[in-house]
Short mmCIF file of C-alpha atoms in Angstrom, two decimals:
data_model
loop_
_atom_site.label_atom_id
_atom_site.label_comp_id
_atom_site.label_asym_id
_atom_site.label_seq_id
_atom_site.Cartn_x
_atom_site.Cartn_y
_atom_site.Cartn_z
CA MET A 1 5.82 241.38 -31.82
CA LYS A 2 3.00 240.54 -29.41
CA ILE A 3 -0.75 240.64 -29.90
CA ASN A 4 -3.20 240.41 -27.02
CA TYR A 5 -6.24 238.30 -27.85
CA ASN A 6 -8.75 236.96 -25.30
CA ASN A 7 -6.54 238.14 -22.43
CA LYS A 8 -3.57 236.16 -23.72
CA ASP A 9 -0.41 237.50 -25.34
CA TYR A 10 0.57 235.80 -28.59
CA THR A 11 4.15 236.19 -29.74
CA ILE A 12 4.38 236.55 -33.50
CA PRO A 13 7.80 235.28 -34.63
CA LYS A 14 9.79 236.54 -37.59
CA PRO A 15 9.02 236.55 -40.50
CA PHE A 16 5.30 236.33 -39.64
CA ASP A 17 5.52 239.71 -37.89
CA GLN A 18 5.68 241.18 -41.41
CA CYS A 19 2.26 239.76 -42.35
CA PHE A 20 -0.62 242.16 -42.90
CA PHE A 21 -3.07 241.54 -40.06
CA GLY A 22 -5.62 244.13 -41.18
CA LYS A 23 -6.91 247.13 -39.25
CA GLU A 24 -8.27 244.85 -36.53
CA PRO A 25 -5.82 241.97 -35.90
CA THR A 26 -8.24 240.33 -33.46
CA LYS A 27 -11.30 240.46 -35.74
CA MET A 28 -12.80 236.97 -36.01
CA MET A 29 -12.94 235.25 -39.39
CA THR A 30 -14.27 231.86 -40.47
CA ILE A 31 -11.80 229.69 -42.37
CA HIS A 32 -12.82 226.50 -44.14
CA ASN A 33 -10.62 223.47 -44.58
CA ARG A 34 -9.53 223.63 -48.21
CA PHE A 35 -10.04 219.89 -48.62
CA SER A 36 -13.52 219.63 -47.08
CA ASP A 37 -16.62 218.93 -49.09
CA GLU A 38 -19.10 221.48 -50.38
CA THR A 39 -20.90 221.63 -47.01
CA PHE A 40 -17.77 223.17 -45.46
CA SER A 41 -18.32 221.04 -42.39
CA GLN A 42 -14.69 221.46 -41.42
CA SER A 43 -14.21 225.10 -40.53
CA CYS A 44 -13.20 227.22 -37.57
CA LYS A 45 -13.09 230.79 -36.39
CA LEU A 46 -9.72 232.51 -36.04
CA PRO A 47 -8.55 236.04 -35.33
CA SER A 48 -7.25 237.77 -38.45
CA PHE A 49 -3.63 237.67 -37.24
CA ALA A 50 -3.83 233.85 -37.17
CA VAL A 51 -5.50 233.84 -40.59
CA ALA A 52 -2.57 235.83 -41.99
CA ILE A 53 -0.15 233.23 -40.65
CA TYR A 54 -2.35 230.42 -42.01
CA ASP A 55 -2.33 232.08 -45.45
CA THR A 56 1.45 232.36 -45.28
CA ILE A 57 1.71 228.64 -44.46
CA ILE A 58 -0.41 227.74 -47.50
CA GLY A 59 1.61 230.09 -49.72
CA ALA A 60 4.87 228.60 -48.44
CA GLU A 61 3.59 225.13 -49.25
CA ARG A 62 2.72 226.15 -52.80
CA THR A 63 6.12 227.76 -53.38
CA GLU A 64 7.86 224.79 -51.75
CA ASP A 65 9.37 226.90 -48.95
CA TYR A 66 9.11 224.04 -46.48
CA THR A 67 11.22 225.75 -43.80
CA LEU A 68 8.78 228.67 -43.61
CA MET A 69 5.82 226.30 -43.83
CA GLN A 70 7.09 224.21 -40.90
CA LYS A 71 7.80 227.29 -38.80
CA GLY A 72 4.19 228.40 -39.30
CA ILE A 73 2.80 224.94 -38.59
CA THR A 74 4.79 224.74 -35.36
CA TRP A 75 3.43 228.14 -34.28
CA PHE A 76 -0.13 227.02 -35.11
CA GLN A 77 0.24 223.74 -33.20
CA LYS A 78 1.35 225.64 -30.12
CA ASN A 79 -1.09 228.56 -30.23
CA PHE A 80 -4.23 227.27 -31.97
CA THR A 81 -4.10 223.51 -31.46
CA ASP A 82 -7.73 222.67 -32.17
CA GLU A 83 -7.80 224.88 -35.25
CA TYR A 84 -4.56 223.30 -36.45
CA TYR A 85 -6.24 219.89 -36.51
CA VAL A 86 -9.19 221.25 -38.48
CA LEU A 87 -7.21 223.25 -41.05
CA LEU A 88 -3.68 221.92 -41.36
CA ASP A 89 -3.42 218.34 -40.11
#
């Protein structure tokens, strides 16, 4: 599966291609680092398709599916490097 965002094609690997990206997969959303303080100083904007993958990474961590978690982290590092360092590093 491919999604075009900001004139760039993003390949969504399995199983993330099964995520629900919403009606507008490129709609921008603000995501806060879950470990930041109450000022939410660590946050970034992501398209909803990347938010769905981020949510899957967090869910995989909580269910101890570390293979899925690492696959998502690797995708994030490659495609949204700056946001990876804000949210997942």
